[in-house]
CSV table of C-alpha atoms in Angstrom, one decimal:
chain,number,residue,atom,x,y,z
A,1,MET,CA,-6.6,23.2,-18.0
A,2,ALA,CA,-8.9,21.3,-20.3
A,3,SER,CA,-6.9,18.1,-19.8
A,4,LEU,CA,-7.3,18.3,-16.0
A,5,THR,CA,-10.8,16.8,-16.0
A,6,PRO,CA,-11.5,13.5,-14.3
A,7,THR,CA,-11.7,10.5,-16.7
A,8,GLU,CA,-15.0,8.8,-17.0
A,9,PRO,CA,-15.4,5.4,-15.5
A,10,ALA,CA,-13.8,2.9,-17.9
A,11,VAL,CA,-16.3,1.6,-20.3
A,12,THR,CA,-15.0,0.0,-23.5
A,13,THR,CA,-16.2,-1.9,-26.5
A,14,GLU,CA,-14.5,-3.2,-29.6
A,15,GLU,CA,-15.3,0.0,-31.5
A,16,HIS,CA,-13.6,2.2,-28.9
A,17,ALA,CA,-10.1,0.9,-29.2
A,18,PHE,CA,-8.6,4.0,-27.7
A,19,GLU,CA,-10.7,4.1,-24.6
A,20,PRO,CA,-9.2,2.7,-21.3
A,21,ARG,CA,-9.9,-0.9,-20.6
A,22,PRO,CA,-11.9,-1.7,-17.5
A,23,TYR,CA,-9.9,-2.6,-14.3
A,24,ALA,CA,-9.2,-6.2,-13.5
A,25,ASN,CA,-11.5,-8.4,-11.4
A,26,PRO,CA,-10.4,-7.6,-7.8
A,27,TYR,CA,-10.0,-11.2,-6.8
A,28,LEU,CA,-7.7,-11.9,-9.8
A,29,ALA,CA,-5.7,-8.8,-9.1
A,30,GLY,CA,-5.5,-9.8,-5.4
A,31,ILE,CA,-4.2,-13.3,-6.3
A,32,GLY,CA,-1.6,-11.7,-8.5
A,33,LEU,CA,-0.6,-9.3,-5.8
A,34,GLY,CA,-0.5,-12.1,-3.3
A,35,LEU,CA,1.8,-14.2,-5.5
A,36,VAL,CA,4.2,-11.2,-5.9
A,37,LEU,CA,4.2,-10.8,-2.2
A,38,LEU,CA,4.8,-14.5,-1.7
A,39,SER,CA,7.7,-14.4,-4.2
A,40,ALA,CA,9.3,-11.6,-2.1
A,41,PHE,CA,9.1,-13.8,1.0
A,42,VAL,CA,10.6,-16.8,-0.9
A,43,PHE,CA,13.4,-14.9,-2.7
A,44,MET,CA,14.3,-12.3,-0.1
A,45,GLY,CA,12.8,-13.3,3.3
A,46,ARG,CA,11.0,-9.9,3.4
A,47,GLY,CA,7.8,-8.4,2.1
A,48,LEU,CA,6.9,-5.5,-0.1
A,49,GLY,CA,7.2,-1.8,0.9
A,50,ALA,CA,7.1,1.8,-0.3
A,51,SER,CA,7.6,4.3,2.5
A,52,GLY,CA,11.2,3.0,3.2
A,53,ALA,CA,12.2,4.2,-0.3
A,54,PHE,CA,11.1,7.7,0.6
A,55,ASN,CA,13.2,7.5,3.8
A,56,SER,CA,16.3,6.5,1.8
A,57,THR,CA,15.7,9.2,-0.7
A,58,ILE,CA,15.3,12.0,1.9
A,59,ALA,CA,18.3,10.7,3.9
A,60,TRP,CA,20.4,10.8,0.7
A,61,LEU,CA,19.2,14.3,-0.3
A,62,LEU,CA,19.7,15.7,3.1
A,63,SER,CA,23.2,14.1,3.3
A,64,LEU,CA,24.1,16.1,0.1
A,65,VAL,CA,22.9,19.4,1.7
A,66,ALA,CA,24.0,18.9,5.3
A,67,PRO,CA,26.1,15.7,5.6
A,68,GLY,CA,26.9,16.2,9.3
A,69,TYR,CA,23.3,16.8,10.3
A,70,ALA,CA,22.0,13.9,8.2
A,71,ALA,CA,24.5,11.4,9.8
A,72,SER,CA,23.6,12.6,13.3
A,73,ASN,CA,19.8,12.4,12.7
A,74,GLU,CA,18.7,9.2,14.4
A,75,PHE,CA,15.8,8.7,12.0
A,76,LEU,CA,17.9,9.1,8.8
A,77,ALA,CA,21.2,7.6,10.0
A,78,ARG,CA,20.1,4.0,9.6
A,79,TYR,CA,19.4,4.7,5.9
A,80,LEU,CA,22.9,6.3,5.4
A,81,ASP,CA,24.8,3.7,7.5
A,82,VAL,CA,24.7,1.2,4.6
A,83,PRO,CA,27.5,-0.3,2.4
A,84,GLY,CA,27.7,1.7,-0.8
A,85,HIS,CA,25.3,4.4,-1.9
A,86,PRO,CA,22.2,5.1,0.2
A,87,LEU,CA,20.0,4.7,-2.9
A,88,LYS,CA,21.3,1.2,-3.4
A,89,ALA,CA,18.6,0.0,-1.1
A,90,TRP,CA,16.2,-2.9,-1.7
A,91,LEU,CA,13.1,-0.7,-1.4
A,92,VAL,CA,14.4,2.0,-3.7
A,93,PHE,CA,14.8,-0.5,-6.5
A,94,GLU,CA,11.5,-2.1,-5.7
A,95,VAL,CA,9.7,1.2,-5.9
A,96,LEU,CA,11.5,1.9,-9.2
A,97,GLY,CA,10.0,-1.4,-10.4
A,98,VAL,CA,6.6,-0.3,-9.2
A,99,PHE,CA,6.9,2.7,-11.4
A,100,ALA,CA,7.9,0.6,-14.4
A,101,GLY,CA,5.3,-2.0,-13.8
A,102,ALA,CA,2.6,0.6,-13.5
A,103,VAL,CA,3.6,2.3,-16.8
A,104,LEU,CA,3.7,-1.1,-18.5
A,105,SER,CA,0.3,-2.0,-17.3
A,106,GLY,CA,-1.1,1.5,-17.9
A,107,VAL,CA,0.2,1.7,-21.5
A,108,LEU,CA,-1.1,-1.8,-22.4
A,109,ALA,CA,-4.6,-1.0,-21.0
A,110,LYS,CA,-4.6,2.5,-22.5
A,111,ARG,CA,-5.0,4.0,-19.0
A,112,MET,CA,-2.1,6.5,-19.2
A,113,SER,CA,-3.9,9.8,-18.7
A,114,ARG,CA,-2.7,13.3,-17.7
A,115,THR,CA,-5.5,14.0,-15.3
A,116,VAL,CA,-6.5,14.8,-11.7
A,117,GLU,CA,-8.6,12.1,-10.0
A,118,LYS,CA,-11.4,13.8,-7.9
A,119,GLY,CA,-15.1,13.8,-7.3
A,120,PRO,CA,-17.4,15.9,-9.6
A,121,ARG,CA,-17.9,18.7,-7.1
A,122,ALA,CA,-14.3,19.2,-6.1
A,123,SER,CA,-12.0,21.8,-7.7
A,124,VAL,CA,-8.6,20.9,-9.0
A,125,THR,CA,-7.0,23.3,-6.5
A,126,LEU,CA,-8.8,21.6,-3.6
A,127,ARG,CA,-7.9,18.2,-4.8
A,128,LEU,CA,-4.2,19.0,-5.2
A,129,GLY,CA,-4.1,20.7,-1.9
A,130,PHE,CA,-5.6,17.7,-0.2
A,131,ALA,CA,-3.3,15.3,-2.1
A,132,PHE,CA,-0.3,17.2,-0.7
A,133,LEU,CA,-1.8,17.4,2.9
A,134,GLY,CA,-2.8,13.7,2.9
A,135,GLY,CA,0.7,12.7,1.7
A,136,PHE,CA,2.3,14.9,4.4
A,137,LEU,CA,0.1,13.3,7.1
A,138,MET,CA,0.7,9.8,5.9
A,139,ALA,CA,4.5,10.3,6.0
A,140,PHE,CA,4.1,10.9,9.8
A,141,GLY,CA,1.7,7.9,10.0
A,142,ALA,CA,4.1,5.6,8.2
A,143,ALA,CA,7.1,6.8,10.2
A,144,LEU,CA,5.3,6.2,13.5
A,145,GLY,CA,3.6,3.0,12.4
A,146,ARG,CA,6.9,1.6,11.1
A,147,GLY,CA,5.6,1.0,7.6
A,148,CYS,CA,2.9,1.8,5.2
A,149,THR,CA,0.0,0.0,3.7
A,150,SER,CA,2.4,-2.3,1.8
A,151,GLY,CA,5.0,-2.9,4.4
A,152,GLN,CA,2.7,-3.2,7.4
A,153,ALA,CA,-0.9,-4.1,6.3
A,154,LEU,CA,-0.1,-6.3,3.3
A,155,THR,CA,3.2,-7.8,4.2
A,156,GLY,CA,2.6,-8.2,8.0
A,157,GLY,CA,-1.0,-9.3,7.4
A,158,ALA,CA,0.2,-12.3,5.4
A,159,ILE,CA,2.7,-13.5,7.9
A,160,LEU,CA,0.3,-12.9,10.8
A,161,ASN,CA,2.3,-10.1,12.4
A,162,ALA,CA,0.3,-8.9,15.4
A,163,GLY,CA,1.4,-5.3,15.1
A,164,SER,CA,0.4,-5.3,11.4
A,165,TRP,CA,-3.1,-6.4,12.1
A,166,ILE,CA,-3.5,-3.7,14.8
A,167,PHE,CA,-2.2,-1.2,12.2
A,168,MET,CA,-4.5,-2.5,9.5
A,169,MET,CA,-7.7,-2.3,11.7
A,170,CYS,CA,-6.7,1.3,12.7
A,171,PHE,CA,-6.0,2.2,9.1
A,172,PHE,CA,-9.5,1.2,8.0
A,173,GLY,CA,-11.0,2.7,11.1
A,174,GLY,CA,-9.2,6.0,10.6
A,175,ALA,CA,-10.2,6.1,6.9
A,176,TYR,CA,-13.9,5.3,7.6
A,177,GLY,CA,-14.0,7.8,10.5
A,178,ALA,CA,-12.6,10.6,8.4
A,179,ALA,CA,-14.4,9.8,5.1
A,180,TRP,CA,-17.5,11.8,6.0
A,181,PHE,CA,-15.5,15.0,6.6
A,182,VAL,CA,-13.8,14.9,3.2
A,183,ARG,CA,-16.8,13.7,1.2
A,184,ARG,CA,-16.9,16.8,-0.9
A,185,GLN,CA,-13.6,15.8,-2.4
A,186,TRP,CA,-14.9,12.5,-3.7
A,187,ARG,CA,-18.7,12.5,-4.0
B,1,MET,CA,14.4,-25.8,-1.8
B,2,ASN,CA,15.9,-23.7,0.9
B,3,ALA,CA,14.0,-20.4,1.1
B,4,PRO,CA,14.3,-17.5,1.7
B,5,LEU,CA,16.8,-17.9,-1.1
B,6,TYR,CA,18.7,-14.7,-0.4
B,7,LYS,CA,19.2,-15.7,3.3
B,8,PHE,CA,20.6,-19.0,2.2
B,9,GLY,CA,23.1,-17.3,0.0
B,10,ALA,CA,21.6,-18.3,-3.4
B,11,PHE,CA,22.4,-14.8,-4.6
B,12,GLY,CA,24.2,-11.7,-3.4
B,13,ASP,CA,23.4,-8.1,-2.6
B,14,GLU,CA,23.8,-6.8,-6.2
B,15,THR,CA,21.5,-9.5,-7.5
B,16,SER,CA,19.0,-8.7,-4.8
B,17,LEU,CA,18.5,-5.3,-6.2
B,18,VAL,CA,17.6,-6.8,-9.6
B,19,VAL,CA,15.2,-9.1,-7.8
B,20,ALA,CA,13.8,-6.0,-6.0
B,21,PHE,CA,13.2,-4.3,-9.4
B,22,VAL,CA,11.5,-7.3,-10.9
B,23,ILE,CA,9.3,-7.9,-7.9
B,24,GLY,CA,8.5,-4.2,-8.0
B,25,ILE,CA,7.3,-4.5,-11.6
B,26,GLY,CA,4.9,-7.2,-10.5
B,27,PHE,CA,3.7,-5.1,-7.6
B,28,GLY,CA,3.2,-2.0,-9.8
B,29,TRP,CA,1.5,-4.1,-12.5
B,30,PHE,CA,-1.1,-5.6,-10.2
B,31,LEU,CA,-1.8,-2.4,-8.4
B,32,GLU,CA,-2.4,-0.7,-11.7
B,33,ARG,CA,-4.5,-3.6,-13.0
B,34,ALA,CA,-6.7,-3.4,-9.9
B,35,GLY,CA,-7.3,0.3,-10.5
B,36,PHE,CA,-5.3,1.5,-7.5
B,37,GLY,CA,-3.6,4.2,-9.5
B,38,ASN,CA,-6.9,6.0,-9.4
B,39,ALA,CA,-7.9,7.8,-6.2
B,40,ARG,CA,-11.6,7.7,-7.1
B,41,LYS,CA,-11.4,3.9,-7.3
B,42,LEU,CA,-9.6,3.7,-4.0
B,43,MET,CA,-11.9,6.1,-2.2
B,44,ALA,CA,-15.1,4.4,-3.3
B,45,GLN,CA,-14.2,1.8,-0.6
B,46,PHE,CA,-15.0,4.4,2.1
B,47,TYR,CA,-18.3,5.5,0.5
B,48,LEU,CA,-19.2,1.8,0.1
B,49,THR,CA,-19.8,2.0,-3.7
B,50,ASP,CA,-16.8,-0.2,-4.7
B,51,MET,CA,-15.1,-2.3,-2.1
B,52,ALA,CA,-12.1,-3.2,-4.4
B,53,VAL,CA,-9.6,-2.0,-1.8
B,54,PHE,CA,-10.8,-4.6,0.7
B,55,LYS,CA,-11.2,-7.3,-1.8
B,56,VAL,CA,-7.8,-6.9,-3.5
B,57,MET,CA,-6.0,-6.4,-0.2
B,58,PHE,CA,-7.5,-9.4,1.6
B,59,THR,CA,-7.3,-11.7,-1.4
B,60,ALA,CA,-3.6,-10.8,-1.6
B,61,VAL,CA,-3.1,-11.3,2.2
B,62,VAL,CA,-4.9,-14.7,2.0
B,63,THR,CA,-3.0,-15.8,-1.1
B,64,ALA,CA,0.4,-15.0,0.3
B,65,MET,CA,-0.5,-16.3,3.8
B,66,LEU,CA,-1.7,-19.7,2.4
B,67,GLY,CA,1.5,-19.8,0.3
B,68,VAL,CA,3.7,-19.1,3.3
B,69,THR,CA,1.8,-21.6,5.4
B,70,TYR,CA,2.2,-24.3,2.8
B,71,LEU,CA,5.8,-23.7,2.0
B,72,ALA,CA,6.7,-23.5,5.7
B,73,TRP,CA,4.7,-26.7,6.4
B,74,ALA,CA,6.5,-28.5,3.6
B,75,GLY,CA,9.8,-27.4,5.0
B,76,TRP,CA,10.8,-25.3,2.1
B,77,LEU,CA,10.5,-21.9,3.7
B,78,ASP,CA,12.2,-21.1,7.0
B,79,LEU,CA,9.7,-18.6,8.6
B,80,SER,CA,12.2,-17.7,11.3
B,81,LEU,CA,14.4,-16.1,8.6
B,82,VAL,CA,11.5,-13.9,7.3
B,83,TYR,CA,11.7,-10.3,8.6
B,84,TYR,CA,9.0,-9.3,11.0
B,85,VAL,CA,8.5,-5.6,11.9
B,86,PRO,CA,8.5,-5.6,15.7
B,87,THR,CA,5.1,-4.9,17.3
B,88,PHE,CA,4.8,-1.6,19.1
B,89,TRP,CA,1.1,-1.6,19.8
B,90,VAL,CA,0.9,2.1,20.7
B,91,THR,CA,2.5,3.4,17.5
B,92,ALA,CA,0.7,0.7,15.4
B,93,ILE,CA,-2.6,2.4,16.6
B,94,VAL,CA,-1.4,6.0,16.2
B,95,GLY,CA,0.4,5.3,12.9
B,96,GLY,CA,-2.5,3.3,11.6
B,97,LEU,CA,-5.1,5.9,12.4
B,98,LEU,CA,-3.0,8.7,11.0
B,99,MET,CA,-2.5,6.7,7.8
B,100,GLY,CA,-6.2,6.0,7.5
B,101,VAL,CA,-7.1,9.7,7.9
B,102,GLY,CA,-4.4,10.7,5.5
B,103,PHE,CA,-5.6,8.1,3.0
B,104,VAL,CA,-9.1,9.7,2.5
B,105,ILE,CA,-7.6,13.2,2.5
B,106,GLY,CA,-4.7,12.4,0.1
B,107,GLY,CA,-6.5,9.7,-1.9
B,108,TYR,CA,-3.5,7.4,-2.0
B,109,CYS,CA,-1.1,5.5,0.1
B,110,PRO,CA,2.7,5.7,-0.7
B,111,GLY,CA,2.7,2.6,-3.0
B,112,THR,CA,-0.4,3.5,-5.0
B,113,SER,CA,0.7,7.2,-5.3
B,114,VAL,CA,3.7,5.9,-7.3
B,115,VAL,CA,1.4,4.0,-9.6
B,116,SER,CA,-0.9,7.1,-10.0
B,117,MET,CA,2.1,9.3,-10.7
B,118,ALA,CA,3.5,6.8,-13.2
B,119,THR,CA,0.3,6.6,-15.1
B,120,GLY,CA,0.1,10.4,-15.4
B,121,ARG,CA,-2.1,11.5,-12.6
B,122,LEU,CA,-1.2,15.0,-11.3
B,123,ASP,CA,-2.8,14.4,-7.9
B,124,GLY,CA,-0.5,11.3,-7.5
B,125,LEU,CA,2.5,13.4,-8.3
B,126,VAL,CA,1.5,16.1,-5.8
B,127,TYR,CA,0.8,13.3,-3.2
B,128,VAL,CA,4.4,12.1,-3.7
B,129,GLY,CA,5.6,15.6,-3.1
B,130,GLY,CA,3.5,15.8,0.1
B,131,PHE,CA,4.8,12.5,1.3
B,132,THR,CA,8.4,13.5,0.6
B,133,ALA,CA,7.9,16.8,2.5
B,134,GLY,CA,6.3,14.9,5.4
B,135,THR,CA,9.2,12.4,5.6
B,136,LEU,CA,11.6,15.4,5.7
B,137,GLY,CA,9.4,17.0,8.4
B,138,PHE,CA,9.3,13.9,10.5
B,139,ALA,CA,13.1,13.5,10.2
B,140,LEU,CA,13.7,17.1,11.3
B,141,GLY,CA,11.2,16.7,14.1
B,142,TYR,CA,12.4,13.2,15.1
B,143,PRO,CA,13.5,14.1,18.7
B,144,ALA,CA,9.9,15.1,19.5
B,145,PHE,CA,8.7,11.7,18.4
B,146,ARG,CA,11.4,9.5,20.0
B,147,ASP,CA,9.5,8.8,23.2
B,148,LEU,CA,6.2,8.0,21.3
B,149,LEU,CA,8.1,5.7,19.0
B,150,ALA,CA,9.3,3.6,21.9
B,151,MET,CA,5.9,3.1,23.4
B,152,GLY,CA,4.1,-0.3,23.5
B,153,ASP,CA,7.1,-2.4,22.6
B,154,LEU,CA,6.1,-6.0,22.5
B,155,GLY,CA,9.0,-7.2,20.3
B,156,VAL,CA,8.4,-9.6,17.4
B,157,LEU,CA,4.9,-10.9,17.9
B,158,THR,CA,2.6,-13.1,15.8
B,159,LEU,CA,-1.1,-13.6,16.1
B,160,PRO,CA,-0.7,-17.3,17.0
B,161,GLU,CA,1.5,-16.1,19.9
B,162,VAL,CA,-1.1,-13.5,21.0
B,163,THR,CA,-4.1,-15.9,20.8
B,164,GLY,CA,-2.3,-19.0,21.9
B,165,VAL,CA,-3.8,-21.1,19.1
B,166,SER,CA,-1.8,-22.7,16.3
B,167,TRP,CA,-0.7,-20.9,13.1
B,168,GLY,CA,-3.0,-23.2,11.1
B,169,ILE,CA,-6.1,-22.2,13.1
B,170,VAL,CA,-5.4,-18.5,12.9
B,171,ALA,CA,-4.8,-18.9,9.1
B,172,PHE,CA,-8.1,-20.7,8.8
B,173,ALA,CA,-9.9,-18.0,10.8
B,174,VAL,CA,-8.3,-15.3,8.5
B,175,VAL,CA,-9.6,-17.2,5.4
B,176,LEU,CA,-13.1,-17.4,7.0
B,177,MET,CA,-13.0,-13.7,7.8
B,178,ALA,CA,-12.0,-12.8,4.3
B,179,VAL,CA,-14.6,-14.9,2.6
B,180,GLY,CA,-17.3,-13.5,4.9
B,181,GLY,CA,-16.0,-10.1,4.3
B,182,PHE,CA,-16.1,-10.6,0.5
B,183,ALA,CA,-19.7,-11.7,0.7
B,184,GLY,CA,-20.6,-8.7,2.9
B,185,ALA,CA,-18.7,-6.3,0.8
B,186,THR,CA,-20.5,-7.4,-2.4
B,187,TRP,CA,-23.8,-7.2,-0.6
B,188,VAL,CA,-23.0,-3.6,0.5
B,189,GLU,CA,-22.0,-2.6,-3.0
B,190,ARG,CA,-25.3,-3.9,-4.5
B,191,TRP,CA,-27.3,-2.2,-1.8
B,192,MET,CA,-25.5,1.2,-2.4
B,193,THR,CA,-25.9,0.9,-6.1
B,194,ALA,CA,-29.6,0.2,-5.7
B,195,LYS,CA,-30.0,3.1,-3.3
B,196,ALA,CA,-28.3,5.5,-5.7
B,197,ASP,CA,-30.3,4.3,-8.7
B,198,PRO,CA,-33.5,2.4,-7.8
B,199,ALA,CA,-34.0,1.6,-11.5
B,200,ALA,CA,-30.8,-0.5,-11.5
B,201,ARG,CA,-32.4,-2.8,-9.0
B,202,ALA,CA,-34.4,-4.4,-11.8
B,203,ASP,CA,-31.4,-6.2,-13.3
C-alpha cells in the first residue's frame, strides 16, 4: 500500500527531471479547451460530452445480458436504436480520445502516478468509498440534467443555452453547499 | 466555409468517429494539462485555495463563445445547425444540484474521472465504476424518473431569448462576468493563502 499515498504538490526544478511538472496556467489551459470545444462546433455541430459514452456502454452491456429488456428500456433504447454497433457512437470515440490525450499529456509531463488523490486526513478506504458514491450520485444527476459538466456546463455555456446556465449555477451551488460536509476528505 | 462541416456533408459518419477521437485527444490533453485529473486540484475550488476549476471552465466557455459568435457573425457557422440540449428548467436544477453534491463527494465529474483513471489514479478508476453502476441504476429505475424528467419543458431556449436582448450583448455580459470572476477568484486565493500562512503575506 506504500504506493497509495497522495503525491506532493508539483514542484520541479532542472535537477529533478523525474518529478512531475507543474500544471499549466489555468487561462492558457482554458483557451486550449475552448478552442477544442469550438472545433467540435465547427466540425460536428455539437459540443463535447462524457456521460453519453457511459450510457452507450451500459446500453450495449445490458443488451448482451438481456437483449429484450435493454431494447424495451426507454432510457437505453435510444442508445441501441442506432445504425451499426451501439459503441460506434460519437461520444464513445470522443471519450476514448480523452483517455489517449490524458495519457499523452500525463506521460510527457511525468504525471503518470499510481496513487489515490485525497486530503491528508482521509483514509484510502474512505476516499475510494466516496469516489464510488460520488460517481453513483452523479450518474443520476447527469441523467436527470441531460448531460454532465462537459455536455451541459461547458458546451451549453458557450452557445448560451438557457438550461445549461441554470445547470451550471446549480452545479456550483450544490458543490459549495456540500463542501463543508465532506471537508475531512479533502482538507 | 460552410460549418458545421459534418452537417453540410463535408465528411460521413465513419470519418466523424475519427474526428471524435481526435477532438477527444485535445479535450483529454487540456484537462490533464490543467490538473483536472487530480481530485485535490479540482476540490480546492470549493475550499477557495485554488480556483482553477472556475478559471479554466470560464476561459473555455468565453473562448468558444467568442469563436462561435464571430464565426456566426461572419456567416461561416450556421448556429441553427448546432445541437442544443432542450431546456427543462426543473431537471436542470435537480440534475445540477445532484451533480454538484456528487462532485465534492466523488472528487471528479465524468470527463475528469476518465483523465484521472488514464493517468493512474485509483480513485478515478473507482469513480468510473461508481458512475457506471449509477448509470445502470438509473436505467433500471427509469420508470420512477419518467415524470420528473418531463418537468419544466421549455424546448430549445437560449439566454438571448430569455432576456430579450441580443446575442452580442449577452456575450459581452458573459465576458464581463468572467473577467470580474477571474479577478475575484484570484483575490480570494490570495486571501486564503495569507490566512493559512500569514508569513506568506510578506511576498
